[in-house]
Amino acid sequence: MLLQTSMKNAVQCLPYEEVSLSFINNTTYVVHAPWLAMQTTIETSDETSRTLAAFAKQDFSQIDPKILSNFLSQLNLPFNYILPSYSSTSTDNHRTLPQLPISVQKLSKKQLREFLNLESSLADDSEWNWDADAILEFSKIYNAYDPAALLSVVRRFHLLDCTDKDQTGNLYDYCKTLSIDNNAIQKMLATIVYQNYYVTAECQNSLAPALSLSKSAFSKLNDFMDDEKGHDLLLLRALSALQTSPEHLYLSNSTKNIMSILKQLGSTSFLGFCLAIDFFEKPSFDEVDPLTELLRHFHHDIAASCLQKHKTINDDGGHECISLDLLSHMNLVDKDYALFAIRLSEVLTDEMTSVTADLLNLFKQQQTKQAESL
Amino acid sequence: MKKRTIIAGTILAASMANAAGDVDVAGYLKEQTGPAQKEVKELCLQVEPMFLSSMMPRHVSSTIIGLKVADNAESYDLVIDTDRVTKQCPEGYVKISTTAPLRSVRSAPISL
């Protein structure tokens, strides 16, 4: 029995500004965004083909928004906004804010960092860069704010920041260019792996406070936490294969900060917590983890296999949708509550995009010192 | 530093599109699978985008899911049937499959 419903015609998704489409042939398209280009094969009607062709040409007058929305929603990749809506089944009310030194509307980034008691890092001195008013305006419905719509905008800002600021690619490329002895390379690789070890080792501690705020999403969060258990052991095995133990390695303040923020979110803002989980759980999309690739490049195959196993477990968990799933329990929220979550997300993104930049600086300084000492 | 923002046209388009109507997916499904239809063992549904994105793993790339209702169930369970997803595409439905990415930003080593 098949149910054809009128629901499928509702427009619920709009493409991000950066998203475009190109053809390979009549049924194969490439969807482009700065953070991802994905090839897609689609068996569909002429009507859908016409809309996709119009979207590829950016001929907006010929696009059927309902068909485009349906296409984007089925891709289920970070290519689109989710329009605000109200669901009578999302009944959990979340509105309590922590005692802040100043109203959330006037809170500067510096004040929020102080409130969170963050360590000094590369992300220290900056102003708010995310247009919070635009996020609020987009997600507004019935004089309140839809958490899922808000997530879809925040996710785009996070991905744009990762694309612009994150130094992971440069860090890995830099390591590959070094002509230094194996021990020095091994220590650098171990330092990179250690950041991930710290994140996984702190994971349960950092997630647990959110259980008290999770209301009817409790069992989903609990299941998610169960799925994340034991990942630190894989990373520890990788460190062991690199013949290092955690206590001798450098830990970036940004790595410390991201786990500190996650832990504090769990006791201050369940919306902020869900947005943070979305950042942590964004899939790499690649078959092989980039760090696995780097470890293989230097023939550390055992450590590489540990990293790849971690990636496979995370991919199999399908956790890229966990935040929307948790937020499906949340009722519309008020302005201050939404704004506080947006602000926290920006600070977290600053720190997340600083981890590899910090390591790159460290490695370059080490190399300079070594060269000077010769 | 450039501010992260969204363009006014998108906001307008979003507002207009939203006026097309809200959908209560879970409520709809409950209505369709209530006690009167408890005898239905398995359905294929084309599900709503919001529902889809919150329920389905990324690598299951279709809109088709199996809905199984036990004979004596007071509620229903949704089951993602990957065999059905990959092998069947009923007439009138759109089937989409995605391949490995052509390009993606490299993620920092901070996964949970």
Tab-separated table of C-alpha atoms in Angstrom:
chain	number	residue	atom	x	y	z
A	1	MET	CA	0.000	0.000	0.000
A	2	LEU	CA	1.331	3.374	-0.943
A	3	LEU	CA	0.253	6.611	0.580
A	4	GLN	CA	0.471	9.663	-1.600
A	5	THR	CA	-0.111	12.658	0.589
A	6	SER	CA	-0.441	16.350	0.047
A	7	MET	CA	2.244	16.831	2.712
A	8	LYS	CA	5.003	16.091	0.275
A	9	ASN	CA	4.197	19.296	-1.568
A	10	ALA	CA	4.962	21.608	1.325
A	11	VAL	CA	8.076	23.718	0.847
A	12	GLN	CA	10.326	23.071	3.812
A	13	CYS	CA	13.830	23.532	2.449
A	14	LEU	CA	15.602	26.311	0.608
A	15	PRO	CA	19.118	26.035	-0.792
A	16	TYR	CA	21.922	27.896	0.926
A	17	GLU	CA	23.189	30.862	-1.064
A	18	GLU	CA	26.437	29.041	-1.898
A	19	VAL	CA	24.769	25.932	-3.306
A	20	SER	CA	24.688	25.380	-7.059
A	21	LEU	CA	24.027	22.503	-9.408
A	22	SER	CA	25.678	21.270	-12.583
A	23	PHE	CA	24.878	18.396	-14.940
A	24	ILE	CA	27.001	15.459	-15.931
A	25	ASN	CA	24.195	13.889	-17.942
A	26	ASN	CA	20.378	13.702	-17.875
A	27	THR	CA	20.233	11.860	-14.590
A	28	THR	CA	23.504	12.763	-12.907
A	29	TYR	CA	24.081	16.066	-11.194
A	30	VAL	CA	26.769	17.580	-9.035
A	31	VAL	CA	25.637	19.673	-6.101
A	32	HIS	CA	28.309	22.192	-5.117
A	33	ALA	CA	28.941	24.078	-1.898
A	34	PRO	CA	32.254	25.462	-0.645
A	35	TRP	CA	32.456	22.696	1.953
A	36	LEU	CA	31.204	19.824	-0.174
A	37	ALA	CA	30.605	18.789	-3.778
A	38	MET	CA	28.504	15.677	-4.165
A	39	GLN	CA	27.592	13.716	-7.287
A	40	THR	CA	23.981	12.619	-7.355
A	41	THR	CA	22.092	10.271	-9.623
A	42	ILE	CA	18.381	10.834	-9.732
A	43	GLU	CA	15.614	8.880	-11.456
A	44	THR	CA	12.805	11.335	-11.688
A	45	SER	CA	10.017	12.966	-13.614
A	46	ASP	CA	10.359	15.577	-16.369
A	47	GLU	CA	8.891	18.090	-13.956
A	48	THR	CA	11.708	17.584	-11.468
A	49	SER	CA	14.302	17.597	-14.246
A	50	ARG	CA	12.967	20.946	-15.453
A	51	THR	CA	13.262	22.478	-12.007
A	52	LEU	CA	16.775	21.115	-11.509
A	53	ALA	CA	17.804	22.414	-14.934
A	54	ALA	CA	16.420	25.837	-14.029
A	55	PHE	CA	18.264	25.756	-10.700
A	56	ALA	CA	21.484	24.840	-12.517
A	57	LYS	CA	21.024	27.895	-14.737
A	58	GLN	CA	20.009	30.007	-11.734
A	59	ASP	CA	16.789	30.754	-13.631
A	60	PHE	CA	14.655	31.286	-10.549
A	61	SER	CA	11.482	32.108	-12.475
A	62	GLN	CA	11.356	28.508	-13.751
A	63	ILE	CA	12.016	26.787	-10.422
A	64	ASP	CA	9.153	25.040	-8.691
A	65	PRO	CA	10.088	25.667	-5.024
A	66	LYS	CA	8.179	22.598	-3.867
A	67	ILE	CA	10.115	20.300	-6.191
A	68	LEU	CA	13.431	21.898	-5.282
A	69	SER	CA	12.587	21.596	-1.594
A	70	ASN	CA	11.743	17.918	-2.029
A	71	PHE	CA	15.008	17.299	-3.890
A	72	LEU	CA	17.101	18.989	-1.206
A	73	SER	CA	15.333	17.251	1.635
A	74	GLN	CA	15.952	13.884	0.039
A	75	LEU	CA	19.648	14.608	-0.381
A	76	ASN	CA	19.776	15.093	3.391
A	77	LEU	CA	23.131	16.843	3.189
A	78	PRO	CA	24.158	20.276	4.503
A	79	PHE	CA	22.949	22.159	1.450
A	80	ASN	CA	19.782	23.823	2.676
A	81	TYR	CA	17.924	25.910	5.188
A	82	ILE	CA	14.986	24.369	6.992
A	83	LEU	CA	12.019	26.695	7.039
A	84	PRO	CA	10.477	27.466	10.412
A	85	SER	CA	7.412	25.466	11.325
A	86	TYR	CA	5.408	24.552	14.367
A	87	SER	CA	4.741	20.998	15.480
A	88	SER	CA	2.196	20.217	18.152
A	89	THR	CA	4.245	17.176	19.133
A	90	SER	CA	7.319	19.213	20.097
A	91	THR	CA	6.217	19.966	23.624
A	92	ASP	CA	9.388	20.388	25.700
A	93	ASN	CA	9.686	23.960	26.891
A	94	HIS	CA	13.223	25.308	27.236
A	95	ARG	CA	13.603	28.879	28.367
A	96	THR	CA	15.902	29.126	31.398
A	97	LEU	CA	19.104	31.073	30.917
A	98	PRO	CA	22.053	31.039	33.324
A	99	GLN	CA	22.806	34.081	35.467
A	100	LEU	CA	24.820	36.208	33.033
A	101	PRO	CA	26.845	39.310	33.996
A	102	ILE	CA	24.841	41.360	31.494
A	103	SER	CA	21.759	40.821	29.319
A	104	VAL	CA	22.332	38.336	26.502
A	105	GLN	CA	21.506	41.045	23.952
A	106	LYS	CA	24.428	43.161	25.203
A	107	LEU	CA	26.841	40.337	25.877
A	108	SER	CA	30.170	40.753	24.065
A	109	LYS	CA	32.229	37.822	22.885
A	110	LYS	CA	34.903	38.658	25.454
A	111	GLN	CA	32.335	38.653	28.261
A	112	LEU	CA	30.942	35.318	27.146
A	113	ARG	CA	34.433	33.817	26.997
A	114	GLU	CA	35.070	35.078	30.538
A	115	PHE	CA	31.731	33.697	31.697
A	116	LEU	CA	32.693	30.313	30.252
A	117	ASN	CA	36.097	30.606	31.926
A	118	LEU	CA	37.925	29.675	28.731
A	119	GLU	CA	41.659	29.340	28.424
A	120	SER	CA	43.498	31.905	26.319
A	121	SER	CA	43.619	30.767	22.673
A	122	LEU	CA	43.922	31.924	19.075
A	123	ALA	CA	40.187	32.616	19.161
A	124	ASP	CA	40.564	35.215	21.922
A	125	ASP	CA	40.115	38.650	20.472
A	126	SER	CA	37.316	38.921	18.013
A	127	GLU	CA	33.914	40.539	17.692
A	128	TRP	CA	30.649	38.809	16.940
A	129	ASN	CA	30.784	37.856	13.254
A	130	TRP	CA	27.585	35.920	12.856
A	131	ASP	CA	24.528	37.967	11.965
A	132	ALA	CA	22.382	36.880	14.891
A	133	ASP	CA	19.527	39.173	13.869
A	134	ALA	CA	19.304	37.433	10.487
A	135	ILE	CA	19.317	34.000	12.148
A	136	LEU	CA	16.524	35.071	14.486
A	137	GLU	CA	14.517	36.664	11.680
A	138	PHE	CA	14.798	33.528	9.559
A	139	SER	CA	13.741	31.132	12.301
A	140	LYS	CA	10.893	33.270	13.639
A	141	ILE	CA	7.376	31.889	13.632
A	142	TYR	CA	4.364	32.874	15.754
A	143	ASN	CA	6.548	35.409	17.639
A	144	ALA	CA	8.883	32.626	18.740
A	145	TYR	CA	11.820	30.769	17.200
A	146	ASP	CA	11.968	27.334	15.614
A	147	PRO	CA	15.046	25.399	16.871
A	148	ALA	CA	15.409	23.310	13.691
A	149	ALA	CA	15.276	26.346	11.390
A	150	LEU	CA	17.784	28.091	13.637
A	151	LEU	CA	20.076	25.069	13.492
A	152	SER	CA	19.977	25.095	9.696
A	153	VAL	CA	21.297	28.680	9.583
A	154	VAL	CA	23.861	28.208	12.344
A	155	ARG	CA	25.095	25.060	10.585
A	156	ARG	CA	25.783	27.080	7.428
A	157	PHE	CA	27.693	29.757	9.340
A	158	HIS	CA	29.720	27.051	11.076
A	159	LEU	CA	30.556	25.334	7.771
A	160	LEU	CA	31.549	28.638	6.165
A	161	ASP	CA	33.868	29.391	9.091
A	162	CYS	CA	35.373	25.900	8.857
A	163	THR	CA	35.915	26.403	5.132
A	164	ASP	CA	37.561	29.800	5.604
A	165	LYS	CA	39.511	29.401	8.842
A	166	ASP	CA	40.189	25.768	9.575
A	167	GLN	CA	43.840	24.855	9.047
A	168	THR	CA	43.517	21.072	9.035
A	169	GLY	CA	44.417	20.724	5.365
A	170	ASN	CA	47.385	23.085	5.723
A	171	LEU	CA	48.573	21.310	8.873
A	172	TYR	CA	48.559	17.896	7.200
A	173	ASP	CA	50.214	19.267	4.055
A	174	TYR	CA	52.877	20.957	6.187
A	175	CYS	CA	53.678	17.697	7.978
A	176	LYS	CA	54.115	15.967	4.624
A	177	THR	CA	56.648	18.556	3.451
A	178	LEU	CA	58.971	18.193	6.449
A	179	SER	CA	62.321	16.505	6.017
A	180	ILE	CA	63.011	15.598	9.613
A	181	ASP	CA	63.796	12.420	11.460
A	182	ASN	CA	61.161	9.805	12.106
A	183	ASN	CA	60.998	10.435	15.836
A	184	ALA	CA	60.146	14.098	15.334
A	185	ILE	CA	57.449	13.259	12.791
A	186	GLN	CA	56.074	10.566	15.065
A	187	LYS	CA	55.740	13.080	17.911
A	188	MET	CA	53.921	15.541	15.665
A	189	LEU	CA	51.489	12.856	14.530
A	190	ALA	CA	50.949	11.772	18.123
A	191	THR	CA	50.242	15.385	19.103
A	192	ILE	CA	47.530	15.561	16.437
A	193	VAL	CA	46.030	12.231	17.502
A	194	TYR	CA	46.174	13.357	21.136
A	195	GLN	CA	43.742	16.210	20.470
A	196	ASN	CA	41.209	13.662	19.282
A	197	TYR	CA	42.033	11.358	22.193
A	198	TYR	CA	41.322	14.183	24.655
A	199	VAL	CA	37.969	14.903	22.969
A	200	THR	CA	36.904	11.267	23.172
A	201	ALA	CA	38.239	10.818	26.725
A	202	GLU	CA	36.259	13.856	27.921
A	203	CYS	CA	33.201	12.950	25.870
A	204	GLN	CA	31.044	11.161	28.476
A	205	ASN	CA	31.869	13.760	31.143
A	206	SER	CA	30.984	16.560	28.779
A	207	LEU	CA	27.743	15.036	27.504
A	208	ALA	CA	26.378	13.865	30.852
A	209	PRO	CA	25.212	17.254	32.237
A	210	ALA	CA	22.818	17.612	29.285
A	211	LEU	CA	20.768	14.641	30.489
A	212	SER	CA	19.299	16.824	33.229
A	213	LEU	CA	18.025	19.318	30.642
A	214	SER	CA	16.954	16.844	27.989
A	215	LYS	CA	13.349	16.295	29.176
A	216	SER	CA	11.527	13.953	26.759
A	217	ALA	CA	14.671	13.604	24.620
A	218	PHE	CA	16.372	11.847	27.558
A	219	SER	CA	16.354	8.342	26.097
A	220	LYS	CA	17.626	9.519	22.708
A	221	LEU	CA	20.488	11.384	24.347
A	222	ASN	CA	21.219	8.424	26.579
A	223	ASP	CA	21.376	6.124	23.519
A	224	PHE	CA	23.689	8.577	21.799
A	225	MET	CA	25.962	8.646	24.839
A	226	ASP	CA	26.049	4.841	24.862
A	227	ASP	CA	27.116	4.880	21.205
A	228	GLU	CA	30.008	7.204	22.066
A	229	LYS	CA	31.384	5.052	24.871
A	230	GLY	CA	34.820	3.513	24.461
A	231	HIS	CA	35.958	5.592	21.498
A	232	ASP	CA	38.841	6.911	23.602
A	233	LEU	CA	40.273	3.392	23.754
A	234	LEU	CA	40.697	3.375	19.974
A	235	LEU	CA	42.560	6.659	20.097
A	236	LEU	CA	44.649	5.459	23.021
A	237	ARG	CA	45.624	2.410	20.974
A	238	ALA	CA	46.658	4.731	18.148
A	239	LEU	CA	48.843	6.706	20.561
A	240	SER	CA	50.365	3.517	21.840
A	241	ALA	CA	51.148	2.457	18.256
A	242	LEU	CA	52.912	5.788	17.885
A	243	GLN	CA	54.920	4.889	20.982
A	244	THR	CA	53.721	7.823	23.021
A	245	SER	CA	51.554	8.269	26.079
A	246	PRO	CA	49.173	11.186	26.615
A	247	GLU	CA	50.993	12.797	29.544
A	248	HIS	CA	53.962	13.764	27.360
A	249	LEU	CA	52.032	15.527	24.650
A	250	TYR	CA	50.920	19.094	23.980
A	251	LEU	CA	47.225	19.813	24.387
A	252	SER	CA	45.908	22.874	22.590
A	253	ASN	CA	43.936	25.306	24.739
A	254	SER	CA	41.334	25.300	21.976
A	255	THR	CA	40.922	21.533	22.370
A	256	LYS	CA	40.460	22.038	26.125
A	257	ASN	CA	38.023	24.872	25.478
A	258	ILE	CA	35.755	22.993	23.097
A	259	MET	CA	35.176	20.242	25.631
A	260	SER	CA	34.722	22.767	28.414
A	261	ILE	CA	32.117	24.607	26.330
A	262	LEU	CA	30.306	21.367	25.501
A	263	LYS	CA	30.146	20.449	29.182
A	264	GLN	CA	28.841	23.877	30.198
A	265	LEU	CA	26.263	23.860	27.407
A	266	GLY	CA	24.851	20.697	28.872
A	267	SER	CA	23.912	22.519	32.040
A	268	THR	CA	23.000	25.925	30.580
A	269	SER	CA	21.345	25.603	27.155
A	270	PHE	CA	19.940	22.428	25.655
A	271	LEU	CA	19.509	24.222	22.321
A	272	GLY	CA	23.152	25.327	22.402
A	273	PHE	CA	24.131	21.795	23.321
A	274	CYS	CA	22.247	20.344	20.322
A	275	LEU	CA	23.864	22.878	17.974
A	276	ALA	CA	27.272	21.898	19.369
A	277	ILE	CA	26.568	18.209	18.818
A	278	ASP	CA	25.679	19.011	15.208
A	279	PHE	CA	29.143	20.572	14.786
A	280	PHE	CA	30.907	17.632	16.399
A	281	GLU	CA	28.935	15.069	14.443
A	282	LYS	CA	29.207	16.621	10.999
A	283	PRO	CA	30.448	13.791	8.806
A	284	SER	CA	33.729	14.158	6.969
A	285	PHE	CA	31.985	12.739	3.858
A	286	ASP	CA	35.241	11.178	2.697
A	287	GLU	CA	35.695	7.422	2.662
A	288	VAL	CA	39.030	7.742	4.433
A	289	ASP	CA	39.569	9.962	7.445
A	290	PRO	CA	42.128	12.686	6.536
A	291	LEU	CA	44.184	11.882	9.630
A	292	THR	CA	44.164	8.205	8.677
A	293	GLU	CA	45.541	9.228	5.324
A	294	LEU	CA	48.313	11.257	6.980
A	295	LEU	CA	49.273	8.385	9.275
A	296	ARG	CA	49.363	6.007	6.314
A	297	HIS	CA	51.548	8.478	4.430
A	298	PHE	CA	54.153	8.049	7.174
A	299	HIS	CA	53.598	4.255	7.301
A	300	HIS	CA	51.985	4.218	10.749
A	301	ASP	CA	49.456	1.656	9.620
A	302	ILE	CA	48.328	0.428	13.044
A	303	ALA	CA	47.582	3.940	14.278
A	304	ALA	CA	45.902	4.667	10.926
A	305	SER	CA	43.623	1.657	11.243
A	306	CYS	CA	42.548	2.816	14.734
A	307	LEU	CA	41.591	6.238	13.374
A	308	GLN	CA	39.762	4.735	10.422
A	309	LYS	CA	37.861	2.388	12.726
A	310	HIS	CA	36.797	5.375	14.809
A	311	LYS	CA	35.527	7.103	11.673
A	312	THR	CA	33.672	3.984	10.517
A	313	ILE	CA	31.987	3.584	13.900
A	314	ASN	CA	30.927	7.224	13.835
A	315	ASP	CA	29.652	6.952	10.252
A	316	ASP	CA	27.726	3.777	11.021
A	317	GLY	CA	26.139	5.507	13.997
A	318	GLY	CA	24.441	7.895	11.572
A	319	HIS	CA	24.754	10.649	14.147
A	320	GLU	CA	24.740	13.493	11.657
A	321	CYS	CA	20.994	13.725	12.261
A	322	ILE	CA	21.089	13.379	16.050
A	323	SER	CA	20.768	17.104	16.744
A	324	LEU	CA	17.615	17.500	14.665
A	325	ASP	CA	16.300	14.378	16.294
A	326	LEU	CA	16.901	15.781	19.786
A	327	LEU	CA	15.459	19.139	18.767
A	328	SER	CA	12.290	17.512	17.449
A	329	HIS	CA	11.207	17.366	21.109
A	330	MET	CA	11.747	21.077	21.679
A	331	ASN	CA	8.928	23.575	21.511
A	332	LEU	CA	9.484	26.990	19.937
A	333	VAL	CA	11.850	29.064	22.079
A	334	ASP	CA	11.983	32.734	23.052
A	335	LYS	CA	14.367	35.317	21.649
A	336	ASP	CA	16.914	35.491	24.472
A	337	TYR	CA	17.143	31.736	24.746
A	338	ALA	CA	17.693	31.457	20.962
A	339	LEU	CA	20.241	34.287	20.957
A	340	PHE	CA	22.256	32.775	23.795
A	341	ALA	CA	22.516	29.492	21.858
A	342	ILE	CA	23.646	31.364	18.740
A	343	ARG	CA	26.339	33.218	20.705
A	344	LEU	CA	27.602	30.011	22.303
A	345	SER	CA	27.735	28.354	18.881
A	346	GLU	CA	29.909	31.111	17.478
A	347	VAL	CA	32.367	30.906	20.379
A	348	LEU	CA	32.510	27.129	19.999
A	349	THR	CA	33.107	27.434	16.247
A	350	ASP	CA	35.942	29.922	16.893
A	351	GLU	CA	37.616	27.358	19.116
A	352	MET	CA	36.945	24.400	16.816
A	353	THR	CA	38.541	26.201	13.884
A	354	SER	CA	41.559	27.165	16.027
A	355	VAL	CA	42.696	23.687	17.049
A	356	THR	CA	44.686	22.849	13.939
A	357	ALA	CA	45.817	26.469	13.459
A	358	ASP	CA	47.350	26.266	16.942
A	359	LEU	CA	49.115	22.988	16.131
A	360	LEU	CA	50.403	24.394	12.844
A	361	ASN	CA	51.888	27.393	14.704
A	362	LEU	CA	53.449	25.091	17.275
A	363	PHE	CA	55.059	22.816	14.697
A	364	LYS	CA	56.395	25.764	12.709
A	365	GLN	CA	57.904	27.314	15.862
A	366	GLN	CA	59.520	23.995	16.747
A	367	GLN	CA	61.052	23.773	13.296
A	368	THR	CA	62.342	27.348	13.466
A	369	LYS	CA	63.927	26.708	16.861
A	370	GLN	CA	65.512	23.527	15.653
A	371	ALA	CA	66.903	25.263	12.574
A	372	GLU	CA	68.337	28.070	14.744
A	373	SER	CA	70.012	25.618	17.096
A	374	LEU	CA	71.903	23.937	14.267
B	1	MET	CA	35.894	40.756	9.073
B	2	LYS	CA	32.888	39.909	6.948
B	3	LYS	CA	29.793	39.062	8.906
B	4	ARG	CA	28.140	35.738	8.389
B	5	THR	CA	24.670	36.568	7.202
B	6	ILE	CA	21.830	35.402	5.004
B	7	ILE	CA	20.526	37.418	2.118
B	8	ALA	CA	17.279	39.331	2.396
B	9	GLY	CA	15.826	37.569	-0.658
B	10	THR	CA	16.211	34.230	1.005
B	11	ILE	CA	14.454	35.439	4.119
B	12	LEU	CA	11.603	36.733	1.998
B	13	ALA	CA	11.406	33.511	0.011
B	14	ALA	CA	11.468	31.530	3.230
B	15	SER	CA	8.647	33.562	4.698
B	16	MET	CA	6.568	33.131	1.562
B	17	ALA	CA	7.243	29.433	1.346
B	18	ASN	CA	6.389	28.957	4.965
B	19	ALA	CA	3.028	30.547	4.350
B	20	ALA	CA	2.284	27.497	2.187
B	21	GLY	CA	1.473	25.687	5.405
B	22	ASP	CA	2.857	23.787	8.319
B	23	VAL	CA	2.697	20.059	8.540
B	24	ASP	CA	2.402	17.923	11.608
B	25	VAL	CA	4.125	14.794	10.345
B	26	ALA	CA	4.097	12.769	13.529
B	27	GLY	CA	0.444	13.622	14.065
B	28	TYR	CA	-0.341	12.594	10.520
B	29	LEU	CA	1.395	9.266	10.883
B	30	LYS	CA	-0.389	8.598	14.145
B	31	GLU	CA	-3.700	9.275	12.458
B	32	GLN	CA	-2.849	6.937	9.597
B	33	THR	CA	-1.746	4.122	11.861
B	34	GLY	CA	-4.249	4.476	14.654
B	35	PRO	CA	-6.224	1.566	16.109
B	36	ALA	CA	-8.539	1.417	13.115
B	37	GLN	CA	-5.644	0.541	10.859
B	38	LYS	CA	-3.729	-1.642	13.224
B	39	GLU	CA	-4.059	-4.561	10.866
B	40	VAL	CA	-1.687	-2.841	8.468
B	41	LYS	CA	1.652	-4.581	8.805
B	42	GLU	CA	3.780	-2.623	6.471
B	43	LEU	CA	3.498	0.605	4.584
B	44	CYS	CA	5.625	2.574	2.261
B	45	LEU	CA	5.468	6.247	2.929
B	46	GLN	CA	6.884	9.245	1.276
B	47	VAL	CA	7.886	11.167	4.348
B	48	GLU	CA	8.225	14.828	4.974
B	49	PRO	CA	11.612	16.513	4.661
B	50	MET	CA	11.812	17.555	8.305
B	51	PHE	CA	10.901	14.105	9.430
B	52	LEU	CA	13.285	12.540	6.965
B	53	SER	CA	16.236	14.639	7.990
B	54	SER	CA	15.660	13.979	11.643
B	55	MET	CA	15.194	10.250	11.293
B	56	MET	CA	17.282	8.919	8.474
B	57	PRO	CA	21.007	8.386	8.376
B	58	ARG	CA	22.733	10.245	5.571
B	59	HIS	CA	23.843	7.109	3.784
B	60	VAL	CA	20.270	5.842	3.367
B	61	SER	CA	19.519	7.972	0.394
B	62	SER	CA	15.870	7.664	-0.379
B	63	THR	CA	12.512	8.760	0.898
B	64	ILE	CA	11.112	5.285	1.239
B	65	ILE	CA	10.913	3.771	4.670
B	66	GLY	CA	9.067	0.831	6.029
B	67	LEU	CA	6.426	1.394	8.662
B	68	LYS	CA	5.631	-1.764	10.586
B	69	VAL	CA	2.744	-1.964	13.000
B	70	ALA	CA	2.444	-4.941	15.306
B	71	ASP	CA	-1.005	-6.546	15.678
B	72	ASN	CA	-1.391	-5.565	19.287
B	73	ALA	CA	0.579	-2.355	19.202
B	74	GLU	CA	-0.701	0.690	21.008
B	75	SER	CA	1.861	2.752	19.199
B	76	TYR	CA	3.978	2.218	16.130
B	77	ASP	CA	7.640	1.820	15.351
B	78	LEU	CA	9.327	3.232	12.330
B	79	VAL	CA	11.866	0.947	10.772
B	80	ILE	CA	14.318	1.986	8.130
B	81	ASP	CA	14.309	-0.823	5.633
B	82	THR	CA	17.488	-0.387	3.652
B	83	ASP	CA	16.745	-3.287	1.299
B	84	ARG	CA	13.536	-1.656	0.292
B	85	VAL	CA	15.266	1.682	-0.002
B	86	THR	CA	17.935	0.494	-2.346
B	87	LYS	CA	16.000	-2.043	-4.397
B	88	GLN	CA	12.552	-0.590	-4.862
B	89	CYS	CA	11.311	2.698	-6.062
B	90	PRO	CA	7.562	2.716	-6.550
B	91	GLU	CA	6.137	4.600	-9.474
B	92	GLY	CA	5.638	8.249	-8.749
B	93	TYR	CA	8.427	8.395	-6.211
B	94	VAL	CA	11.837	9.883	-6.728
B	95	LYS	CA	14.901	7.798	-6.163
B	96	ILE	CA	18.137	9.526	-5.385
B	97	SER	CA	21.505	8.010	-4.790
B	98	THR	CA	24.677	9.805	-3.896
B	99	THR	CA	28.234	8.787	-4.477
B	100	ALA	CA	31.378	9.610	-2.568
B	101	PRO	CA	32.074	13.332	-2.457
B	102	LEU	CA	34.094	14.997	-5.181
B	103	ARG	CA	35.418	17.462	-2.651
B	104	SER	CA	34.940	18.128	1.029
B	105	VAL	CA	36.540	20.264	3.685
B	106	ARG	CA	38.960	18.279	5.812
B	107	SER	CA	37.673	17.979	9.347
B	108	ALA	CA	39.832	18.758	12.364
B	109	PRO	CA	40.732	15.754	14.545
B	110	ILE	CA	38.100	16.503	17.165
B	111	SER	CA	35.359	13.947	16.482
B	112	LEU	CA	33.551	12.476	19.476
